[in-house]
Every structure is written in C-alpha cells, then in structure tokens.
Amino acid sequence: METKQKFLSFNLGTNDLAVIPLQHIAEVLQVSLTEICGVPQMPNCVLGIYNWRGEMLWLVDLEEMLGYPQLLQSPNLVSKMMAIVLENEGKYLGLLVHQLTDIEWLNTEQMKAPSAELFYPVISPFLNGYFIKPDTGIVFNLDALAIIQAPMWGNHN
C-alpha cells in the first residue's frame, strides 16, 4: 500500500506551516487584490469573487477562516497573493495564502490525529491531522473537502 502522498505546503500565520494533498488542488495562481470583487453579507473570511478561466471563483482568506489574523490586515500585505484552487466534484474554492513553500512527499502513516487540546477549536473541523517534522515542527494537514463543504458557505459556491 502506497502511504506517501504529494502535498502542497504553505505558511499559515507567522509561524505555522500547513499542507493540502495535491489531489484536491486544481490550480495555483497569483491573484491581484484589486481584481477581487467584494460581495456583501458574506462571512468575514470571504474576500469576494475572482474571474478565473471565465468563471466566478469564490476567494477565501484561509488564515481568517482558521482563526488567524486577517491576511488583509497583516503588516506585510502585498498587492498580489497566492490562491490555491481546491476542487471537489465540480465545485471550486480559492484559498488565499501569503506564500507557498513547497511541494513535498509526506508519509501518511506518520500523520497524527488532531487533538482538541493542541489546536484552536476553529481549526479542528478542517484538520485531517498533523505531521511533526524535525526542521519545522508541526505541520497541519488541512482537509480540503471539509473546507469546500464548510457550512459557512451556505449555497454560495
């Protein structure tokens, strides 16, 4: 049984590292904040809609969704950010992050189950588990499907 999987890793907040399995990622692109169309009456973490391949793509501030400070209020705000486009059964959702770090192979057998004591309650529903790496410490393994299917989107995506 193949236990190694390819993951895309990126920064969360100032010190944390997270990964999402590559199989759930449709595309990674650079987004200019001026091209995001704001939408009223949405959760704070929803930044708005972006024109992606001629379709409307909802963009979400992943950090705020997971209980970190808002990306848009960060002191090192840049006008262009990276968006990770998740895909599941024809539904797409764009996650805005500061920067991507790497594509790496991780052994899923070494993944530890998330425990409530270790993590903010906000992040728990979106975690598959976590890895501990000697060089970087804890790496969150985010559950792409839980993020796409989060109740907070209602019928918007």
PDB file of N, CA, C and O in Angstrom, residues 45-113:
ATOM      1  N   CYS A  45     -14.384  36.027   6.332  1.00  0.00           N
ATOM      2  CA  CYS A  45     -13.243  35.398   5.670  1.00  0.00           C
ATOM      3  C   CYS A  45     -13.432  35.295   4.155  1.00  0.00           C
ATOM      4  O   CYS A  45     -12.499  34.983   3.431  1.00  0.00           O
ATOM      5  N   VAL A  46     -14.647  35.568   3.674  1.00  0.00           N
ATOM      6  CA  VAL A  46     -14.885  35.534   2.227  1.00  0.00           C
ATOM      7  C   VAL A  46     -14.495  36.885   1.642  1.00  0.00           C
ATOM      8  O   VAL A  46     -15.096  37.901   1.960  1.00  0.00           O
ATOM      9  N   LEU A  47     -13.467  36.889   0.809  1.00  0.00           N
ATOM     10  CA  LEU A  47     -12.977  38.152   0.256  1.00  0.00           C
ATOM     11  C   LEU A  47     -13.796  38.606  -0.939  1.00  0.00           C
ATOM     12  O   LEU A  47     -13.873  39.778  -1.241  1.00  0.00           O
ATOM     13  N   GLY A  48     -14.382  37.649  -1.659  1.00  0.00           N
ATOM     14  CA  GLY A  48     -15.195  38.015  -2.810  1.00  0.00           C
ATOM     15  C   GLY A  48     -15.020  37.044  -3.955  1.00  0.00           C
ATOM     16  O   GLY A  48     -14.589  35.906  -3.776  1.00  0.00           O
ATOM     17  N   ILE A  49     -15.337  37.543  -5.144  1.00  0.00           N
ATOM     18  CA  ILE A  49     -15.337  36.714  -6.345  1.00  0.00           C
ATOM     19  C   ILE A  49     -14.201  37.149  -7.261  1.00  0.00           C
ATOM     20  O   ILE A  49     -13.901  38.332  -7.370  1.00  0.00           O
ATOM     21  N   TYR A  50     -13.605  36.175  -7.925  1.00  0.00           N
ATOM     22  CA  TYR A  50     -12.499  36.437  -8.842  1.00  0.00           C
ATOM     23  C   TYR A  50     -12.830  35.776 -10.175  1.00  0.00           C
ATOM     24  O   TYR A  50     -13.377  34.669 -10.206  1.00  0.00           O
ATOM     25  N   ASN A  51     -12.501  36.443 -11.264  1.00  0.00           N
ATOM     26  CA  ASN A  51     -12.746  35.866 -12.579  1.00  0.00           C
ATOM     27  C   ASN A  51     -11.619  34.886 -12.904  1.00  0.00           C
ATOM     28  O   ASN A  51     -10.496  35.281 -13.150  1.00  0.00           O
ATOM     29  N   TRP A  52     -11.947  33.601 -12.909  1.00  0.00           N
ATOM     30  CA  TRP A  52     -10.956  32.550 -13.108  1.00  0.00           C
ATOM     31  C   TRP A  52     -11.388  31.692 -14.276  1.00  0.00           C
ATOM     32  O   TRP A  52     -12.446  31.060 -14.227  1.00  0.00           O
ATOM     33  N   ARG A  53     -10.607  31.714 -15.349  1.00  0.00           N
ATOM     34  CA  ARG A  53     -10.951  30.939 -16.551  1.00  0.00           C
ATOM     35  C   ARG A  53     -12.375  31.222 -17.015  1.00  0.00           C
ATOM     36  O   ARG A  53     -13.102  30.325 -17.413  1.00  0.00           O
ATOM     37  N   GLY A  54     -12.793  32.493 -16.880  1.00  0.00           N
ATOM     38  CA  GLY A  54     -14.137  32.871 -17.313  1.00  0.00           C
ATOM     39  C   GLY A  54     -15.234  32.441 -16.352  1.00  0.00           C
ATOM     40  O   GLY A  54     -16.410  32.566 -16.660  1.00  0.00           O
ATOM     41  N   GLU A  55     -14.866  31.904 -15.200  1.00  0.00           N
ATOM     42  CA  GLU A  55     -15.874  31.516 -14.217  1.00  0.00           C
ATOM     43  C   GLU A  55     -15.708  32.344 -12.960  1.00  0.00           C
ATOM     44  O   GLU A  55     -14.658  32.918 -12.720  1.00  0.00           O
ATOM     45  N   MET A  56     -16.768  32.369 -12.134  1.00  0.00           N
ATOM     46  CA  MET A  56     -16.672  33.060 -10.858  1.00  0.00           C
ATOM     47  C   MET A  56     -16.063  32.128  -9.832  1.00  0.00           C
ATOM     48  O   MET A  56     -16.593  31.049  -9.588  1.00  0.00           O
ATOM     49  N   LEU A  57     -14.965  32.554  -9.251  1.00  0.00           N
ATOM     50  CA  LEU A  57     -14.313  31.749  -8.220  1.00  0.00           C
ATOM     51  C   LEU A  57     -14.401  32.492  -6.894  1.00  0.00           C
ATOM     52  O   LEU A  57     -13.989  33.646  -6.804  1.00  0.00           O
ATOM     53  N   TRP A  58     -14.995  31.864  -5.881  1.00  0.00           N
ATOM     54  CA  TRP A  58     -15.036  32.470  -4.555  1.00  0.00           C
ATOM     55  C   TRP A  58     -13.656  32.400  -3.938  1.00  0.00           C
ATOM     56  O   TRP A  58     -13.011  31.339  -3.977  1.00  0.00           O
ATOM     57  N   LEU A  59     -13.207  33.507  -3.384  1.00  0.00           N
ATOM     58  CA  LEU A  59     -11.899  33.545  -2.731  1.00  0.00           C
ATOM     59  C   LEU A  59     -12.074  33.745  -1.234  1.00  0.00           C
ATOM     60  O   LEU A  59     -12.832  34.606  -0.797  1.00  0.00           O
ATOM     61  N   VAL A  60     -11.335  32.944  -0.488  1.00  0.00           N
ATOM     62  CA  VAL A  60     -11.465  32.931   0.957  1.00  0.00           C
ATOM     63  C   VAL A  60     -10.115  33.212   1.600  1.00  0.00           C
ATOM     64  O   VAL A  60      -9.087  32.706   1.139  1.00  0.00           O
ATOM     65  N   ASP A  61     -10.128  34.022   2.642  1.00  0.00           N
ATOM     66  CA  ASP A  61      -8.931  34.243   3.445  1.00  0.00           C
ATOM     67  C   ASP A  61      -8.807  33.038   4.378  1.00  0.00           C
ATOM     68  O   ASP A  61      -9.475  32.954   5.393  1.00  0.00           O
ATOM     69  N   LEU A  62      -7.963  32.092   3.973  1.00  0.00           N
ATOM     70  CA  LEU A  62      -7.840  30.840   4.720  1.00  0.00           C
ATOM     71  C   LEU A  62      -7.393  31.095   6.158  1.00  0.00           C
ATOM     72  O   LEU A  62      -7.864  30.453   7.090  1.00  0.00           O
ATOM     73  N   GLU A  63      -6.497  32.059   6.338  1.00  0.00           N
ATOM     74  CA  GLU A  63      -5.990  32.318   7.685  1.00  0.00           C
ATOM     75  C   GLU A  63      -7.107  32.776   8.606  1.00  0.00           C
ATOM     76  O   GLU A  63      -7.257  32.290   9.719  1.00  0.00           O
ATOM     77  N   GLU A  64      -7.928  33.712   8.120  1.00  0.00           N
ATOM     78  CA  GLU A  64      -9.015  34.184   8.971  1.00  0.00           C
ATOM     79  C   GLU A  64     -10.024  33.068   9.237  1.00  0.00           C
ATOM     80  O   GLU A  64     -10.547  32.921  10.339  1.00  0.00           O
ATOM     81  N   MET A  65     -10.280  32.254   8.215  1.00  0.00           N
ATOM     82  CA  MET A  65     -11.221  31.148   8.370  1.00  0.00           C
ATOM     83  C   MET A  65     -10.765  30.208   9.489  1.00  0.00           C
ATOM     84  O   MET A  65     -11.570  29.636  10.209  1.00  0.00           O
ATOM     85  N   LEU A  66      -9.452  30.060   9.630  1.00  0.00           N
ATOM     86  CA  LEU A  66      -8.905  29.123  10.611  1.00  0.00           C
ATOM     87  C   LEU A  66      -8.547  29.783  11.940  1.00  0.00           C
ATOM     88  O   LEU A  66      -7.882  29.194  12.776  1.00  0.00           O
ATOM     89  N   GLY A  67      -8.958  31.052  12.099  1.00  0.00           N
ATOM     90  CA  GLY A  67      -8.766  31.686  13.390  1.00  0.00           C
ATOM     91  C   GLY A  67      -7.489  32.507  13.542  1.00  0.00           C
ATOM     92  O   GLY A  67      -7.141  32.930  14.638  1.00  0.00           O
ATOM     93  N   TYR A  68      -6.794  32.742  12.448  1.00  0.00           N
ATOM     94  CA  TYR A  68      -5.601  33.604  12.477  1.00  0.00           C
ATOM     95  C   TYR A  68      -6.031  35.045  12.203  1.00  0.00           C
ATOM     96  O   TYR A  68      -7.149  35.281  11.760  1.00  0.00           O
ATOM     97  N   PRO A  69      -5.115  35.999  12.384  1.00  0.00           N
ATOM     98  CA  PRO A  69      -5.443  37.385  11.998  1.00  0.00           C
ATOM     99  C   PRO A  69      -5.708  37.457  10.490  1.00  0.00           C
ATOM    100  O   PRO A  69      -5.159  36.674   9.732  1.00  0.00           O
ATOM    101  N   GLN A  70      -6.533  38.424  10.083  1.00  0.00           N
ATOM    102  CA  GLN A  70      -6.865  38.575   8.662  1.00  0.00           C
ATOM    103  C   GLN A  70      -5.613  38.858   7.835  1.00  0.00           C
ATOM    104  O   GLN A  70      -4.776  39.657   8.226  1.00  0.00           O
ATOM    105  N   LEU A  71      -5.561  38.224   6.661  1.00  0.00           N
ATOM    106  CA  LEU A  71      -4.470  38.490   5.715  1.00  0.00           C
ATOM    107  C   LEU A  71      -4.429  39.972   5.353  1.00  0.00           C
ATOM    108  O   LEU A  71      -3.373  40.573   5.256  1.00  0.00           O
ATOM    109  N   LEU A  72      -5.607  40.545   5.134  1.00  0.00           N
ATOM    110  CA  LEU A  72      -5.667  41.915   4.620  1.00  0.00           C
ATOM    111  C   LEU A  72      -5.257  42.948   5.663  1.00  0.00           C
ATOM    112  O   LEU A  72      -5.073  44.104   5.345  1.00  0.00           O
ATOM    113  N   GLN A  73      -5.144  42.508   6.930  1.00  0.00           N
ATOM    114  CA  GLN A  73      -4.712  43.466   7.938  1.00  0.00           C
ATOM    115  C   GLN A  73      -3.263  43.207   8.345  1.00  0.00           C
ATOM    116  O   GLN A  73      -2.765  43.802   9.278  1.00  0.00           O
ATOM    117  N   SER A  74      -2.624  42.304   7.628  1.00  0.00           N
ATOM    118  CA  SER A  74      -1.265  41.971   8.033  1.00  0.00           C
ATOM    119  C   SER A  74      -0.315  43.091   7.634  1.00  0.00           C
ATOM    120  O   SER A  74      -0.512  43.753   6.616  1.00  0.00           O
ATOM    121  N   PRO A  75       0.719  43.327   8.459  1.00  0.00           N
ATOM    122  CA  PRO A  75       1.645  44.433   8.192  1.00  0.00           C
ATOM    123  C   PRO A  75       2.430  44.227   6.895  1.00  0.00           C
ATOM    124  O   PRO A  75       2.816  45.181   6.245  1.00  0.00           O
ATOM    125  N   ASN A  76       2.632  42.961   6.499  1.00  0.00           N
ATOM    126  CA  ASN A  76       3.397  42.737   5.258  1.00  0.00           C
ATOM    127  C   ASN A  76       2.459  42.388   4.113  1.00  0.00           C
ATOM    128  O   ASN A  76       2.701  41.474   3.346  1.00  0.00           O
ATOM    129  N   LEU A  77       1.361  43.140   4.027  1.00  0.00           N
ATOM    130  CA  LEU A  77       0.387  42.912   2.970  1.00  0.00           C
ATOM    131  C   LEU A  77       1.004  43.234   1.612  1.00  0.00           C
ATOM    132  O   LEU A  77       1.637  44.262   1.441  1.00  0.00           O
ATOM    133  N   VAL A  78       0.807  42.329   0.688  1.00  0.00           N
ATOM    134  CA  VAL A  78       1.289  42.582  -0.675  1.00  0.00           C
ATOM    135  C   VAL A  78       0.073  42.678  -1.588  1.00  0.00           C
ATOM    136  O   VAL A  78      -0.995  42.169  -1.261  1.00  0.00           O
ATOM    137  N   SER A  79       0.248  43.316  -2.724  1.00  0.00           N
ATOM    138  CA  SER A  79      -0.915  43.527  -3.588  1.00  0.00           C
ATOM    139  C   SER A  79      -1.271  42.265  -4.368  1.00  0.00           C
ATOM    140  O   SER A  79      -2.351  42.123  -4.892  1.00  0.00           O
ATOM    141  N   LYS A  80      -0.317  41.343  -4.443  1.00  0.00           N
ATOM    142  CA  LYS A  80      -0.609  40.077  -5.105  1.00  0.00           C
ATOM    143  C   LYS A  80      -0.438  38.948  -4.093  1.00  0.00           C
ATOM    144  O   LYS A  80       0.508  38.964  -3.318  1.00  0.00           O
ATOM    145  N   MET A  81      -1.362  38.006  -4.116  1.00  0.00           N
ATOM    146  CA  MET A  81      -1.261  36.882  -3.199  1.00  0.00           C
ATOM    147  C   MET A  81      -1.430  35.588  -3.975  1.00  0.00           C
ATOM    148  O   MET A  81      -1.894  35.599  -5.112  1.00  0.00           O
ATOM    149  N   MET A  82      -1.077  34.492  -3.338  1.00  0.00           N
ATOM    150  CA  MET A  82      -1.239  33.196  -3.986  1.00  0.00           C
ATOM    151  C   MET A  82      -2.602  32.621  -3.629  1.00  0.00           C
ATOM    152  O   MET A  82      -3.032  32.688  -2.483  1.00  0.00           O
ATOM    153  N   ALA A  83      -3.265  32.082  -4.629  1.00  0.00           N
ATOM    154  CA  ALA A  83      -4.544  31.406  -4.382  1.00  0.00           C
ATOM    155  C   ALA A  83      -4.385  29.934  -4.727  1.00  0.00           C
ATOM    156  O   ALA A  83      -3.835  29.588  -5.773  1.00  0.00           O
ATOM    157  N   ILE A  84      -4.838  29.099  -3.816  1.00  0.00           N
ATOM    158  CA  ILE A  84      -4.846  27.655  -4.052  1.00  0.00           C
ATOM    159  C   ILE A  84      -6.288  27.311  -4.408  1.00  0.00           C
ATOM    160  O   ILE A  84      -7.196  27.549  -3.610  1.00  0.00           O
ATOM    161  N   VAL A  85      -6.500  26.800  -5.618  1.00  0.00           N
ATOM    162  CA  VAL A  85      -7.862  26.485  -6.041  1.00  0.00           C
ATOM    163  C   VAL A  85      -8.167  25.025  -5.724  1.00  0.00           C
ATOM    164  O   VAL A  85      -7.560  24.123  -6.296  1.00  0.00           O
ATOM    165  N   LEU A  86      -9.078  24.813  -4.776  1.00  0.00           N
ATOM    166  CA  LEU A  86      -9.488  23.458  -4.422  1.00  0.00           C
ATOM    167  C   LEU A  86     -10.614  23.023  -5.340  1.00  0.00           C
ATOM    168  O   LEU A  86     -11.434  23.841  -5.759  1.00  0.00           O
ATOM    169  N   GLU A  87     -10.669  21.731  -5.611  1.00  0.00           N
ATOM    170  CA  GLU A  87     -11.740  21.216  -6.465  1.00  0.00           C
ATOM    171  C   GLU A  87     -12.304  19.957  -5.840  1.00  0.00           C
ATOM    172  O   GLU A  87     -11.578  19.113  -5.342  1.00  0.00           O
ATOM    173  N   ASN A  88     -13.623  19.851  -5.841  1.00  0.00           N
ATOM    174  CA  ASN A  88     -14.280  18.615  -5.441  1.00  0.00           C
ATOM    175  C   ASN A  88     -15.598  18.504  -6.186  1.00  0.00           C
ATOM    176  O   ASN A  88     -16.455  19.360  -6.047  1.00  0.00           O
ATOM    177  N   GLU A  89     -15.722  17.454  -6.983  1.00  0.00           N
ATOM    178  CA  GLU A  89     -16.957  17.178  -7.731  1.00  0.00           C
ATOM    179  C   GLU A  89     -17.484  18.413  -8.445  1.00  0.00           C
ATOM    180  O   GLU A  89     -18.658  18.766  -8.340  1.00  0.00           O
ATOM    181  N   GLY A  90     -16.603  19.100  -9.139  1.00  0.00           N
ATOM    182  CA  GLY A  90     -17.016  20.243  -9.935  1.00  0.00           C
ATOM    183  C   GLY A  90     -17.228  21.521  -9.154  1.00  0.00           C
ATOM    184  O   GLY A  90     -17.612  22.536  -9.719  1.00  0.00           O
ATOM    185  N   LYS A  91     -16.996  21.494  -7.845  1.00  0.00           N
ATOM    186  CA  LYS A  91     -17.068  22.725  -7.050  1.00  0.00           C
ATOM    187  C   LYS A  91     -15.651  23.231  -6.835  1.00  0.00           C
ATOM    188  O   LYS A  91     -14.745  22.442  -6.550  1.00  0.00           O
ATOM    189  N   TYR A  92     -15.488  24.536  -6.962  1.00  0.00           N
ATOM    190  CA  TYR A  92     -14.161  25.128  -6.788  1.00  0.00           C
ATOM    191  C   TYR A  92     -14.207  26.171  -5.683  1.00  0.00           C
ATOM    192  O   TYR A  92     -15.215  26.843  -5.493  1.00  0.00           O
ATOM    193  N   LEU A  93     -13.095  26.307  -4.979  1.00  0.00           N
ATOM    194  CA  LEU A  93     -12.988  27.336  -3.955  1.00  0.00           C
ATOM    195  C   LEU A  93     -11.532  27.786  -3.918  1.00  0.00           C
ATOM    196  O   LEU A  93     -10.624  26.954  -3.915  1.00  0.00           O
ATOM    197  N   GLY A  94     -11.318  29.104  -3.912  1.00  0.00           N
ATOM    198  CA  GLY A  94      -9.952  29.623  -3.890  1.00  0.00           C
ATOM    199  C   GLY A  94      -9.542  30.017  -2.477  1.00  0.00           C
ATOM    200  O   GLY A  94     -10.273  30.737  -1.801  1.00  0.00           O
ATOM    201  N   LEU A  95      -8.389  29.540  -2.035  1.00  0.00           N
ATOM    202  CA  LEU A  95      -7.877  29.893  -0.711  1.00  0.00           C
ATOM    203  C   LEU A  95      -6.703  30.835  -0.880  1.00  0.00           C
ATOM    204  O   LEU A  95      -5.706  30.485  -1.516  1.00  0.00           O
ATOM    205  N   LEU A  96      -6.814  32.034  -0.313  1.00  0.00           N
ATOM    206  CA  LEU A  96      -5.707  32.971  -0.412  1.00  0.00           C
ATOM    207  C   LEU A  96      -4.723  32.728   0.714  1.00  0.00           C
ATOM    208  O   LEU A  96      -5.106  32.593   1.866  1.00  0.00           O
ATOM    209  N   VAL A  97      -3.446  32.668   0.359  1.00  0.00           N
ATOM    210  CA  VAL A  97      -2.398  32.486   1.364  1.00  0.00           C
ATOM    211  C   VAL A  97      -1.248  33.454   1.074  1.00  0.00           C
ATOM    212  O   VAL A  97      -1.115  33.951  -0.044  1.00  0.00           O
ATOM    213  N   HIS A  98      -0.429  33.705   2.093  1.00  0.00           N
ATOM    214  CA  HIS A  98       0.723  34.597   1.928  1.00  0.00           C
ATOM    215  C   HIS A  98       1.686  34.064   0.886  1.00  0.00           C
ATOM    216  O   HIS A  98       2.001  34.701  -0.090  1.00  0.00           O
ATOM    217  N   GLN A  99       2.188  32.849   1.158  1.00  0.00           N
ATOM    218  CA  GLN A  99       3.136  32.288   0.209  1.00  0.00           C
ATOM    219  C   GLN A  99       3.157  30.779   0.292  1.00  0.00           C
ATOM    220  O   GLN A  99       2.909  30.188   1.327  1.00  0.00           O
ATOM    221  N   LEU A 100       3.438  30.199  -0.855  1.00  0.00           N
ATOM    222  CA  LEU A 100       3.570  28.749  -0.930  1.00  0.00           C
ATOM    223  C   LEU A 100       5.016  28.416  -0.612  1.00  0.00           C
ATOM    224  O   LEU A 100       5.917  29.187  -0.937  1.00  0.00           O
ATOM    225  N   THR A 101       5.246  27.270   0.007  1.00  0.00           N
ATOM    226  CA  THR A 101       6.622  26.949   0.323  1.00  0.00           C
ATOM    227  C   THR A 101       7.186  25.832  -0.540  1.00  0.00           C
ATOM    228  O   THR A 101       8.305  25.912  -0.994  1.00  0.00           O
ATOM    229  N   ASP A 102       6.393  24.800  -0.807  1.00  0.00           N
ATOM    230  CA  ASP A 102       6.997  23.645  -1.456  1.00  0.00           C
ATOM    231  C   ASP A 102       5.938  22.644  -1.896  1.00  0.00           C
ATOM    232  O   ASP A 102       4.796  22.702  -1.466  1.00  0.00           O
ATOM    233  N   ILE A 103       6.370  21.709  -2.742  1.00  0.00           N
ATOM    234  CA  ILE A 103       5.571  20.507  -2.969  1.00  0.00           C
ATOM    235  C   ILE A 103       6.387  19.378  -2.381  1.00  0.00           C
ATOM    236  O   ILE A 103       7.568  19.241  -2.685  1.00  0.00           O
ATOM    237  N   GLU A 104       5.783  18.601  -1.492  1.00  0.00           N
ATOM    238  CA  GLU A 104       6.586  17.575  -0.840  1.00  0.00           C
ATOM    239  C   GLU A 104       5.826  16.274  -0.680  1.00  0.00           C
ATOM    240  O   GLU A 104       4.610  16.243  -0.648  1.00  0.00           O
ATOM    241  N   TRP A 105       6.600  15.202  -0.582  1.00  0.00           N
ATOM    242  CA  TRP A 105       6.040  13.887  -0.305  1.00  0.00           C
ATOM    243  C   TRP A 105       6.017  13.709   1.204  1.00  0.00           C
ATOM    244  O   TRP A 105       7.012  13.939   1.875  1.00  0.00           O
ATOM    245  N   LEU A 106       4.866  13.303   1.749  1.00  0.00           N
ATOM    246  CA  LEU A 106       4.792  13.005   3.174  1.00  0.00           C
ATOM    247  C   LEU A 106       4.201  11.612   3.339  1.00  0.00           C
ATOM    248  O   LEU A 106       3.342  11.196   2.555  1.00  0.00           O
ATOM    249  N   ASN A 107       4.656  10.921   4.361  1.00  0.00           N
ATOM    250  CA  ASN A 107       4.156   9.589   4.623  1.00  0.00           C
ATOM    251  C   ASN A 107       2.914   9.695   5.498  1.00  0.00           C
ATOM    252  O   ASN A 107       2.990  10.089   6.656  1.00  0.00           O
ATOM    253  N   THR A 108       1.766   9.325   4.935  1.00  0.00           N
ATOM    254  CA  THR A 108       0.513   9.499   5.669  1.00  0.00           C
ATOM    255  C   THR A 108       0.445   8.601   6.913  1.00  0.00           C
ATOM    256  O   THR A 108      -0.336   8.859   7.817  1.00  0.00           O
ATOM    257  N   GLU A 109       1.266   7.564   6.958  1.00  0.00           N
ATOM    258  CA  GLU A 109       1.294   6.711   8.157  1.00  0.00           C
ATOM    259  C   GLU A 109       1.870   7.462   9.357  1.00  0.00           C
ATOM    260  O   GLU A 109       1.651   7.092  10.500  1.00  0.00           O
ATOM    261  N   GLN A 110       2.636   8.499   9.075  1.00  0.00           N
ATOM    262  CA  GLN A 110       3.243   9.273  10.165  1.00  0.00           C
ATOM    263  C   GLN A 110       2.345  10.421  10.628  1.00  0.00           C
ATOM    264  O   GLN A 110       2.695  11.170  11.516  1.00  0.00           O
ATOM    265  N   MET A 111       1.187  10.526  10.002  1.00  0.00           N
ATOM    266  CA  MET A 111       0.279  11.596  10.380  1.00  0.00           C
ATOM    267  C   MET A 111      -0.341  11.276  11.740  1.00  0.00           C
ATOM    268  O   MET A 111      -0.721  10.148  12.003  1.00  0.00           O
ATOM    269  N   LYS A 112      -0.414  12.295  12.580  1.00  0.00           N
ATOM    270  CA  LYS A 112      -1.030  12.115  13.904  1.00  0.00           C
ATOM    271  C   LYS A 112      -2.449  12.679  13.880  1.00  0.00           C
ATOM    272  O   LYS A 112      -2.731  13.625  13.152  1.00  0.00           O
ATOM    273  N   ALA A 113      -3.308  12.085  14.679  1.00  0.00           N
ATOM    274  CA  ALA A 113      -4.703  12.540  14.731  1.00  0.00           C
ATOM    275  C   ALA A 113      -4.773  13.884  15.447  1.00  0.00           C
ATOM    276  O   ALA A 113      -4.041  14.098  16.408  1.00  0.00           O
TER     277      ALA A 113
END
